[in-house]
mmCIF file of N, CA and C in Angstrom:
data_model
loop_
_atom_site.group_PDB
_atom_site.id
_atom_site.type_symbol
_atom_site.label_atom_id
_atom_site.label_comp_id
_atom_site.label_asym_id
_atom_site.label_seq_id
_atom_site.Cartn_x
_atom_site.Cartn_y
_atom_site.Cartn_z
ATOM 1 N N UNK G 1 17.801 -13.143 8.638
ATOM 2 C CA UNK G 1 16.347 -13.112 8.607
ATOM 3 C C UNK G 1 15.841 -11.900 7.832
ATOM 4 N N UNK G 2 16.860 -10.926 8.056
ATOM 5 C CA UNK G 2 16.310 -9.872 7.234
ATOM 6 C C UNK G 2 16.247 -9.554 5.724
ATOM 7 N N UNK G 3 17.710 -10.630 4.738
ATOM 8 C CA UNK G 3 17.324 -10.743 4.123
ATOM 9 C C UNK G 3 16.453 -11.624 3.495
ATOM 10 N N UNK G 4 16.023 -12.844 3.903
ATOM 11 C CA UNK G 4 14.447 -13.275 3.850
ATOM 12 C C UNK G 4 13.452 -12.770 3.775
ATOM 13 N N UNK G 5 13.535 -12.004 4.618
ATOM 14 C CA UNK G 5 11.675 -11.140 4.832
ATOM 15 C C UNK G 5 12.261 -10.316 3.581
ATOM 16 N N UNK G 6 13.022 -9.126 2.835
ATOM 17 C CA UNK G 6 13.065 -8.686 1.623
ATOM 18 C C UNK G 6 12.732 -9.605 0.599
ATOM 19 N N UNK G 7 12.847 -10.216 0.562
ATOM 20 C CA UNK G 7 12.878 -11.044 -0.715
ATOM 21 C C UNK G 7 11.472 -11.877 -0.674
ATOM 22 N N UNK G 8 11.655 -11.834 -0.126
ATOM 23 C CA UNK G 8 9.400 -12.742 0.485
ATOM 24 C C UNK G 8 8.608 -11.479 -0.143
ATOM 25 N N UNK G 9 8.659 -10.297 0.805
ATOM 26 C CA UNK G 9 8.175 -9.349 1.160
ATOM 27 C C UNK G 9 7.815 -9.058 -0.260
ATOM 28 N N UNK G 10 9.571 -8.958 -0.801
ATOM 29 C CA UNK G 10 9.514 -8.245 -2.497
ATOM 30 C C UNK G 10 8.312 -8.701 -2.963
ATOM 31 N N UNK G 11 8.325 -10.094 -3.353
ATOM 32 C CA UNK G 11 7.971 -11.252 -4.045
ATOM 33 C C UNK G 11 6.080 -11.012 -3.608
ATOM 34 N N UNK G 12 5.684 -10.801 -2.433
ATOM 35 C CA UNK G 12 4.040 -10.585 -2.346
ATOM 36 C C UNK G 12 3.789 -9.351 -2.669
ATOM 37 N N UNK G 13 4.584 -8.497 -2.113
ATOM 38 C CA UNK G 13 4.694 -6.764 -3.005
ATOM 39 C C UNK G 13 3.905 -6.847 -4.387
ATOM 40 N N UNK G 14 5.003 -7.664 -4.940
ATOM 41 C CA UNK G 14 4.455 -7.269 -6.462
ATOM 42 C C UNK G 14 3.588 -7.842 -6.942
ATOM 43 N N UNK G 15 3.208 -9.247 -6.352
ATOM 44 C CA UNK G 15 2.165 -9.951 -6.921
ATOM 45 C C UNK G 15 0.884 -9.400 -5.888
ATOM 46 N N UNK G 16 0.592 -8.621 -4.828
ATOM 47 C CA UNK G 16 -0.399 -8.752 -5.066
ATOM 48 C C UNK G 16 -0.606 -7.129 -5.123
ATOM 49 N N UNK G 17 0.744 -6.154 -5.267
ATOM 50 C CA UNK G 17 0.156 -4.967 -5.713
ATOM 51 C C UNK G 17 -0.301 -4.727 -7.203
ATOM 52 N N UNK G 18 -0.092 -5.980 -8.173
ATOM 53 C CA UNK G 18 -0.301 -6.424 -9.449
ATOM 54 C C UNK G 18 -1.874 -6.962 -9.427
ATOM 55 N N UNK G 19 -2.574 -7.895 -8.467
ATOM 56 C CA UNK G 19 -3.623 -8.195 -8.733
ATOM 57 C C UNK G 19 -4.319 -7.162 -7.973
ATOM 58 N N UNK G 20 -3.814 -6.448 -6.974
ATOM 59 C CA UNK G 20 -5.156 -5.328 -6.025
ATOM 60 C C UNK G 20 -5.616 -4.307 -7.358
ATOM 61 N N UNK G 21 -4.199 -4.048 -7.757
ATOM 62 C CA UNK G 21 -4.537 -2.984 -9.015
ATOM 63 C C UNK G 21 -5.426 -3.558 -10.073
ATOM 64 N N UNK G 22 -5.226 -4.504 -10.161
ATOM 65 C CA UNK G 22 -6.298 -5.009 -11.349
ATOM 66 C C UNK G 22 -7.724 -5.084 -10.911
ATOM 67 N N UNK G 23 -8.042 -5.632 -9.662
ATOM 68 C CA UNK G 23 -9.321 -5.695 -9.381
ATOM 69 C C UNK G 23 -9.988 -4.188 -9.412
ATOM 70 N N UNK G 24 -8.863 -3.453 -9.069
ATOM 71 C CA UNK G 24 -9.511 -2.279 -8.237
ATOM 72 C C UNK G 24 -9.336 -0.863 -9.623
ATOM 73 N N UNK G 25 -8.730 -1.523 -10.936
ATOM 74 C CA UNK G 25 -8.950 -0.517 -11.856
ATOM 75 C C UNK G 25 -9.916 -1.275 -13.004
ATOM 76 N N UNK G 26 -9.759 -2.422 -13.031
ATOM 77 C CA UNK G 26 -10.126 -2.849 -14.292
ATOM 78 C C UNK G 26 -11.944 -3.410 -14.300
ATOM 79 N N UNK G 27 -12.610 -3.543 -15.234
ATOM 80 C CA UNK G 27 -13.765 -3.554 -15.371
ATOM 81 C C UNK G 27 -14.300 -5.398 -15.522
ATOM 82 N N UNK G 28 -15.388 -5.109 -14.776
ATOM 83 C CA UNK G 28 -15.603 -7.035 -14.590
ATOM 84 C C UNK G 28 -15.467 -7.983 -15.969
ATOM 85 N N UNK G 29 -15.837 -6.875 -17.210
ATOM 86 C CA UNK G 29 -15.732 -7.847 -18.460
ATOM 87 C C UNK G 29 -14.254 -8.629 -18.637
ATOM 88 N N UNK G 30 -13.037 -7.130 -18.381
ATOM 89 C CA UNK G 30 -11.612 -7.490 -18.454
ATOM 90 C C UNK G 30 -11.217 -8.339 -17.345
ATOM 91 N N UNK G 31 -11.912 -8.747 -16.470
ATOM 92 C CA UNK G 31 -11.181 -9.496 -14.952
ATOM 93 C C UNK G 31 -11.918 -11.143 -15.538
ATOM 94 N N UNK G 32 -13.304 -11.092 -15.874
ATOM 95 C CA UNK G 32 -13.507 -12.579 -16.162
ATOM 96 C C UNK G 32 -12.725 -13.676 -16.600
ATOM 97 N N UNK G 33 -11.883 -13.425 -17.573
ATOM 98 C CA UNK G 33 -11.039 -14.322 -18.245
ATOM 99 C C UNK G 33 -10.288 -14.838 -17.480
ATOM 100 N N UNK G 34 -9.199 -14.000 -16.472
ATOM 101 C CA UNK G 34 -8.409 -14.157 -15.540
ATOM 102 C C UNK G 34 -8.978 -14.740 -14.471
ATOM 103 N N UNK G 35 -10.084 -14.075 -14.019
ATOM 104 C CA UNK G 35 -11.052 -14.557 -12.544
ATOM 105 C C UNK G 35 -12.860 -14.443 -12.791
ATOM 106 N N UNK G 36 -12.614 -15.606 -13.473
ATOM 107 C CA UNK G 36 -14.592 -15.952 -13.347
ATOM 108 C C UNK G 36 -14.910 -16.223 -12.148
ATOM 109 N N UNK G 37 -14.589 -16.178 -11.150
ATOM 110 C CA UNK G 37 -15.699 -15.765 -9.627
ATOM 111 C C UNK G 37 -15.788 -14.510 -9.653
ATOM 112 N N UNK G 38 -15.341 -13.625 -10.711
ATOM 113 C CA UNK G 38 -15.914 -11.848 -10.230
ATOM 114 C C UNK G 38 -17.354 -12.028 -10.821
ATOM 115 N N UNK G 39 -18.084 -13.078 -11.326
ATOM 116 C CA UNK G 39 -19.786 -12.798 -11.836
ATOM 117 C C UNK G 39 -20.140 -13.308 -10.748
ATOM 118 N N UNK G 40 -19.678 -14.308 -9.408
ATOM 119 C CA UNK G 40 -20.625 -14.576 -7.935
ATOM 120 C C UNK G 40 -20.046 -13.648 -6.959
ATOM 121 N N UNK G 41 -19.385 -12.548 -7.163
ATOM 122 C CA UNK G 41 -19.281 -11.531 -5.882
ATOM 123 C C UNK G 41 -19.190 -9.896 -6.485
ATOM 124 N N UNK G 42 -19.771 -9.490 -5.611
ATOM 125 C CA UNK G 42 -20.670 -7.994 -6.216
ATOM 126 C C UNK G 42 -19.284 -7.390 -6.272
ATOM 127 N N UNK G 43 -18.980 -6.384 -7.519
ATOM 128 C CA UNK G 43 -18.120 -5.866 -8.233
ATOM 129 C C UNK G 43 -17.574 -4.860 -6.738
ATOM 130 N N UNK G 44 -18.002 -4.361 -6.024
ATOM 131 C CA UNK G 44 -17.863 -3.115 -4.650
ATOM 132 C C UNK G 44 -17.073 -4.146 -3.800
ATOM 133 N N UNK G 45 -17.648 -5.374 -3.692
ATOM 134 C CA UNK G 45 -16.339 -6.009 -3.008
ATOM 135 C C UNK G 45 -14.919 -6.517 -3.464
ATOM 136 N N UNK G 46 -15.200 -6.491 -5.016
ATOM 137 C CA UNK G 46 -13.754 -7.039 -5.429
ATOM 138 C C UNK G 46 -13.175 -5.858 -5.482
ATOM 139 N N UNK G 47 -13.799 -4.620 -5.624
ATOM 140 C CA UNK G 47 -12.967 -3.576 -5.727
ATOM 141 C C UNK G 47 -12.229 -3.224 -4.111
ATOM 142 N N UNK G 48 -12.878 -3.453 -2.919
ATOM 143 C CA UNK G 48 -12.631 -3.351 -1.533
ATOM 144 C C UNK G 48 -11.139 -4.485 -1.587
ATOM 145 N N UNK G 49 -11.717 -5.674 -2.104
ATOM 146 C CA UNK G 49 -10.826 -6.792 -1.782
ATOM 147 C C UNK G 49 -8.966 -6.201 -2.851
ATOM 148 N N UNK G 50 -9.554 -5.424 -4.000
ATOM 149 C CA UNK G 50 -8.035 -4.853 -4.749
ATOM 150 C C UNK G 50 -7.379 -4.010 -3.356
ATOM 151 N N UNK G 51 -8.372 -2.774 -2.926
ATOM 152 C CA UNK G 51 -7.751 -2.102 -2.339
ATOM 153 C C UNK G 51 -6.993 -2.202 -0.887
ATOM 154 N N UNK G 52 -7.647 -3.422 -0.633
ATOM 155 C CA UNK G 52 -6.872 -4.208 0.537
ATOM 156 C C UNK G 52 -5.182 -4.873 0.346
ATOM 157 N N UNK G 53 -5.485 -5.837 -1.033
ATOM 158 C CA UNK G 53 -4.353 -6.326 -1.611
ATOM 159 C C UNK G 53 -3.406 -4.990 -1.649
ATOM 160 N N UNK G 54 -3.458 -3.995 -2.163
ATOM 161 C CA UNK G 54 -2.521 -2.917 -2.381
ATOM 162 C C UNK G 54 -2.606 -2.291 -0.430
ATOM 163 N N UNK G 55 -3.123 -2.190 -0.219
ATOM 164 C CA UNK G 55 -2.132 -1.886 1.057
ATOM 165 C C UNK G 55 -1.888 -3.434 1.883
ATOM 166 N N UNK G 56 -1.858 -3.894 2.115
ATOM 167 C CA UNK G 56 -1.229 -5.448 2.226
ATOM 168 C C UNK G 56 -0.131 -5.023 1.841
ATOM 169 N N UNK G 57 0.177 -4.876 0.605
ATOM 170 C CA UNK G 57 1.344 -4.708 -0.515
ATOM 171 C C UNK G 57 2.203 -3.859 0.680
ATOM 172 N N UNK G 58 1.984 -2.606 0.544
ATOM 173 C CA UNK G 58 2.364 -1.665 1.194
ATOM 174 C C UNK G 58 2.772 -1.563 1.897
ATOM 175 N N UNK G 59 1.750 -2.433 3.149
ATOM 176 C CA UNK G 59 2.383 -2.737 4.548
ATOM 177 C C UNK G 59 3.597 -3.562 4.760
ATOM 178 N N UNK G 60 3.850 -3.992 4.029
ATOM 179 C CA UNK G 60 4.577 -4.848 4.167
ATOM 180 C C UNK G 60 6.027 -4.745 3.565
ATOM 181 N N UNK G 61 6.490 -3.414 2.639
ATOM 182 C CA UNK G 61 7.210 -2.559 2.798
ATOM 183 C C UNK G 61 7.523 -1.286 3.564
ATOM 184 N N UNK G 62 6.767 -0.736 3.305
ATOM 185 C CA UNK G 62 6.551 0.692 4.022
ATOM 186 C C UNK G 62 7.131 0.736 5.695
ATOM 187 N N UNK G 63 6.785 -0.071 6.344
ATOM 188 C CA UNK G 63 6.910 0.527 7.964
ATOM 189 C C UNK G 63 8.267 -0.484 8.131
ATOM 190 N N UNK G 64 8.791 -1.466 7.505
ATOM 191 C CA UNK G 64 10.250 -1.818 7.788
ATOM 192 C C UNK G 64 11.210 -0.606 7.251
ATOM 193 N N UNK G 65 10.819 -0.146 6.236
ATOM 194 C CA UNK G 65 11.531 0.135 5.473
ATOM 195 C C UNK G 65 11.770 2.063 6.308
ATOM 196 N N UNK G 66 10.793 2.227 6.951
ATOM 197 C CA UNK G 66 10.750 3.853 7.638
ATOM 198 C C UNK G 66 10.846 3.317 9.213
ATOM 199 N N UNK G 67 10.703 2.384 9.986
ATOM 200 C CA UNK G 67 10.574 2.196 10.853
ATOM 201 C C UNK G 67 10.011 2.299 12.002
ATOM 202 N N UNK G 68 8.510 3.351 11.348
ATOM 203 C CA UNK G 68 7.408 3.363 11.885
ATOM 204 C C UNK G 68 6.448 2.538 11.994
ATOM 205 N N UNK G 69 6.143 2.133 13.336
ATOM 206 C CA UNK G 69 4.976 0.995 13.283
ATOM 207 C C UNK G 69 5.422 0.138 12.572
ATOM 208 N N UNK G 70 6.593 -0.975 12.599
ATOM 209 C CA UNK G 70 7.015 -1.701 11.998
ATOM 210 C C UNK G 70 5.978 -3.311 12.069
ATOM 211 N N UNK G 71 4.729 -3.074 13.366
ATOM 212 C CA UNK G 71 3.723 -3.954 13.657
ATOM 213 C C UNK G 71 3.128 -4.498 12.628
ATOM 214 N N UNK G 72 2.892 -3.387 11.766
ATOM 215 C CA UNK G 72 1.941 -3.262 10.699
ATOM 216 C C UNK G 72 2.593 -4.137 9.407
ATOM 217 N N UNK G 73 3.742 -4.487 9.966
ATOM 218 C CA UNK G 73 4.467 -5.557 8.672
ATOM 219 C C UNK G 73 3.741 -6.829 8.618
ATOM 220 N N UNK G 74 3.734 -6.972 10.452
ATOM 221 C CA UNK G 74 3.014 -8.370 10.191
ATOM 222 C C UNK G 74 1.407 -8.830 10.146
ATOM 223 N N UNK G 75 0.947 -7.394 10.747
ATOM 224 C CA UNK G 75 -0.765 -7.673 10.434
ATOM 225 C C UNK G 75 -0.505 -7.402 9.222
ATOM 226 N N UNK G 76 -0.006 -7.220 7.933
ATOM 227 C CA UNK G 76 -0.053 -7.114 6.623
ATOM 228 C C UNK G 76 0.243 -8.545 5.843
ATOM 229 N N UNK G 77 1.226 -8.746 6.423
ATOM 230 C CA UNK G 77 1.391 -10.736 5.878
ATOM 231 C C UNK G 77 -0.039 -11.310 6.399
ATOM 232 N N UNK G 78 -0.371 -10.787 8.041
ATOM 233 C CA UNK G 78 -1.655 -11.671 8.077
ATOM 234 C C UNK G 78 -2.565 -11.449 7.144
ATOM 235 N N UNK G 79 -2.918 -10.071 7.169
ATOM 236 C CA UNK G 79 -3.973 -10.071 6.129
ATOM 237 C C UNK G 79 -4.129 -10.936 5.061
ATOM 238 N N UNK G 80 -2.544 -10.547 4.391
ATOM 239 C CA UNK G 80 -2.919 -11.033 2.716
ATOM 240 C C UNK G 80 -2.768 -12.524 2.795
ATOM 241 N N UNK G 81 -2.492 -13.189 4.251
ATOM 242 C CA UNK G 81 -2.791 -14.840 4.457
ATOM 243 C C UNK G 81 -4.074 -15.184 4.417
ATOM 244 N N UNK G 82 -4.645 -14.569 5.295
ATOM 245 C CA UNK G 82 -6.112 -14.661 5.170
ATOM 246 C C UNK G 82 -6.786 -14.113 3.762
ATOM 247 N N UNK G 83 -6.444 -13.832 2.712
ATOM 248 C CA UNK G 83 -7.021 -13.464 1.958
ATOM 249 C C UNK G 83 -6.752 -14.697 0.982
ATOM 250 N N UNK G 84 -5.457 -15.515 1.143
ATOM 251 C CA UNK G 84 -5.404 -16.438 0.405
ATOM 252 C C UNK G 84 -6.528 -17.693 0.852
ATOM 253 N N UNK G 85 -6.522 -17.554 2.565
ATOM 254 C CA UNK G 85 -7.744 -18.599 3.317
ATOM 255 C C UNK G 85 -9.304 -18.646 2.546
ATOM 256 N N UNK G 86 -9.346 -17.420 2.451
ATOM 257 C CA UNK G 86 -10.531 -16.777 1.801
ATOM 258 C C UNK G 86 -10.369 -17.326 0.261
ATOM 259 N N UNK G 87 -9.936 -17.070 -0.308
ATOM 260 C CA UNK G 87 -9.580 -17.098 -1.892
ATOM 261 C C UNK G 87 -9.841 -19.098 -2.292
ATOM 262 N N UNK G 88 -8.941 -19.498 -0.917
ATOM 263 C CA UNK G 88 -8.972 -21.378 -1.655
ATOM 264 C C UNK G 88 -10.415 -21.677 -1.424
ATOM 265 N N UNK G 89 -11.242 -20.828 0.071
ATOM 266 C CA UNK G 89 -12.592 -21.176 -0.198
ATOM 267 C C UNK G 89 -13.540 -21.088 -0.971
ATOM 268 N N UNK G 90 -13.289 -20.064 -1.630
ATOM 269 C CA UNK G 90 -14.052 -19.634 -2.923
ATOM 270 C C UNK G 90 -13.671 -20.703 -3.770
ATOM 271 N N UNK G 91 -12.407 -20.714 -4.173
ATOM 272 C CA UNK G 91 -11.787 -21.812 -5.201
ATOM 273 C C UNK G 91 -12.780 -23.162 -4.991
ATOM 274 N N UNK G 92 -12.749 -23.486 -3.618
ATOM 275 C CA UNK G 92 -12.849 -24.873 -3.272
ATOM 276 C C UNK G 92 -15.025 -25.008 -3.317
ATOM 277 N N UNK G 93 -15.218 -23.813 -3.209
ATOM 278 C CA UNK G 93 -17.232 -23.789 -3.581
ATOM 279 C C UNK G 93 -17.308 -23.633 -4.545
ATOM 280 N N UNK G 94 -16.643 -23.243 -6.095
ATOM 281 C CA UNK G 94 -16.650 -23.356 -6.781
ATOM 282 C C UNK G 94 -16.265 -24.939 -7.700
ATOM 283 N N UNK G 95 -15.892 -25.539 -7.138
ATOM 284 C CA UNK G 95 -15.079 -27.007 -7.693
ATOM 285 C C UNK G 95 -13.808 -26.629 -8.365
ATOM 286 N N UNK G 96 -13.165 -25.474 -7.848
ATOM 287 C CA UNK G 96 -11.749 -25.490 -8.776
ATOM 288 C C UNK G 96 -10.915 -25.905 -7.568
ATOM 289 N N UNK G 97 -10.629 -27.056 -7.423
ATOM 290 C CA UNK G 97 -9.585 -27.702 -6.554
ATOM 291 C C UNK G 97 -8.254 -27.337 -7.224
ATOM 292 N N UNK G 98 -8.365 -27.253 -8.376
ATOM 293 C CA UNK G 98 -6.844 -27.714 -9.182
ATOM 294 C C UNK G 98 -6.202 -26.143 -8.932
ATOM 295 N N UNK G 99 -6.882 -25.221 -8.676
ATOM 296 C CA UNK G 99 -5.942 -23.922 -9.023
ATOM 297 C C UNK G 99 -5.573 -23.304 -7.425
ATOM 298 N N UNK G 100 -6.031 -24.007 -6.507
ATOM 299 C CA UNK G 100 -5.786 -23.972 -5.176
ATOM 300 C C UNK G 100 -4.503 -23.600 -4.579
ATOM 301 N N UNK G 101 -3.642 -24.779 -5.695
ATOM 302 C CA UNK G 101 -2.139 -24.669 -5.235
ATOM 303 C C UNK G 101 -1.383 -22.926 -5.288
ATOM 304 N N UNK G 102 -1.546 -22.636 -6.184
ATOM 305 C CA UNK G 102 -1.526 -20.838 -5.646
ATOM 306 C C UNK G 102 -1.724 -20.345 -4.997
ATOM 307 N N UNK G 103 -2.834 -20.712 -4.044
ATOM 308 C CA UNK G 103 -3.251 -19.986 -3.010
ATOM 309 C C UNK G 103 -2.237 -20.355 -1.914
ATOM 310 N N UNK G 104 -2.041 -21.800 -1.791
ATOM 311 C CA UNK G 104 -1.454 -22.025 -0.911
ATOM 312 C C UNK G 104 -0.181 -22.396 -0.893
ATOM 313 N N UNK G 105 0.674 -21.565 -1.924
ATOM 314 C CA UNK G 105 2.351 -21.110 -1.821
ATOM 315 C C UNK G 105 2.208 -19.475 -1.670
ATOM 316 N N UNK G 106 1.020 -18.591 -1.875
ATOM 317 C CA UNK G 106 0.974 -17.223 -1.236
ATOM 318 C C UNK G 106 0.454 -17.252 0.072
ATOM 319 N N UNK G 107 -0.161 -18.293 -0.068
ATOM 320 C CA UNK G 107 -0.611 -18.340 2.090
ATOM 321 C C UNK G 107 0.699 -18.652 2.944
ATOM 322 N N UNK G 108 1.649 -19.590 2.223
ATOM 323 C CA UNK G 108 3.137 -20.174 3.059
ATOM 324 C C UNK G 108 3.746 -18.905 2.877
ATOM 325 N N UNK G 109 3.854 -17.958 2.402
ATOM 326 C CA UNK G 109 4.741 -17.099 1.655
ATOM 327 C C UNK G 109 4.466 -15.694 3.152
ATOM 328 N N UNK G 110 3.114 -15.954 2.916
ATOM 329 C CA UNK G 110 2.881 -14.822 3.803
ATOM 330 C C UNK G 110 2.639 -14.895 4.946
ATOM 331 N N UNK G 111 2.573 -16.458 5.634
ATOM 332 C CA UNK G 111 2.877 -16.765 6.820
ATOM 333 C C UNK G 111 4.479 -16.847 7.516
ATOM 334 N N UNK G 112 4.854 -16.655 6.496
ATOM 335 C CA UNK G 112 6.715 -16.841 6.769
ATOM 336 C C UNK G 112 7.120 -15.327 6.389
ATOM 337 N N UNK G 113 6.521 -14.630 5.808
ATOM 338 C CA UNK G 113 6.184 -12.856 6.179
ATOM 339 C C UNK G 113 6.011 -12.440 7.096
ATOM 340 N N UNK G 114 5.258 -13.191 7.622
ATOM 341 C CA UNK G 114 4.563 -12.706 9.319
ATOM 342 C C UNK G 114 5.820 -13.117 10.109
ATOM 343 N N UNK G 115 6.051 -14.059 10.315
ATOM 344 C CA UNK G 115 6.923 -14.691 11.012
ATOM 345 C C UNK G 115 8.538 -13.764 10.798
ATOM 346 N N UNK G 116 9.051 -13.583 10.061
ATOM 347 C CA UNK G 116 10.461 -12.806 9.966
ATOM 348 C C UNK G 116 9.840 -11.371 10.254
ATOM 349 N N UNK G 117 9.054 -11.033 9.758
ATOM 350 C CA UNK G 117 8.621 -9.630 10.386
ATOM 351 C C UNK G 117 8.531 -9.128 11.651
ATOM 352 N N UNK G 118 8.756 -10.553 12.609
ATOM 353 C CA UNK G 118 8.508 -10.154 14.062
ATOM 354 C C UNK G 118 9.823 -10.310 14.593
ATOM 355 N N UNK G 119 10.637 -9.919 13.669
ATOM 356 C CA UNK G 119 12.199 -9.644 13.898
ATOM 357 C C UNK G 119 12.162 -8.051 13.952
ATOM 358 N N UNK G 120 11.383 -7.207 13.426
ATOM 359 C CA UNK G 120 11.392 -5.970 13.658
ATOM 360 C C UNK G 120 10.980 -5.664 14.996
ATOM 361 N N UNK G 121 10.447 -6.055 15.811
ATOM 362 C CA UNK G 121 9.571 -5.894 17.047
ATOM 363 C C UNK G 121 10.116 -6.057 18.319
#
């Protein structure tokens, strides 16, 4: 189980310490192309929503890996599950049904994060 949760873990690590950083450095002109819902949500929340993704990220190395508060592994998969919950709704008020499916192989990804993580506990 443990090497599962590494390799999950890895795998949301980088993808969403890759998109937190982007929201949370880059400027709304450079994010449109990639994500045209940053012109219907005020720029202070996508920047909140990067800096969440990066500790998400975090959590979800960090306290297995030191063995402090190893809890925090799995409210960190929750989070960044719920952020995918969040994300298909946007997708889905917008009419982009089709790009959904992303959301919901990082929502399985990080529900099965949560789940091996409570092997630390």
């Amino acid at each position: 189980m443990h090497v599962a949760y590494w390799i999950i873990a890895a795998l949301l690590a980088v993808f969403y310490g890759f998109a937190g950083s982007k929201k949370l450095l880059e400027s709304q002109e450079r994010l449109r192309p990639m994500m045209g819902w940053v012109d219907q949500i005020p720029m202070p929340f996508v920047r909140v929503l990067g800096a969440l993704e990066i500790l998400g990220a975090l959590g979800l190395l960090l306290p297995p890996l030191t063995g402090i508060a190893v809890v925090l592994a799995v409210a960190a998969a929750v989070g960044l599950a719920l952020v995918q919950i969040g994300g298909m709704a946007l997708h889905i008020s917008r009419g982009e049904t089709q790009v959904i499916a992303l959301n919901v192989v990082f929502l399985a990804l990080a529900a099965v994060a949560a789940w091996l993580a409570t092997a630390w506990l």
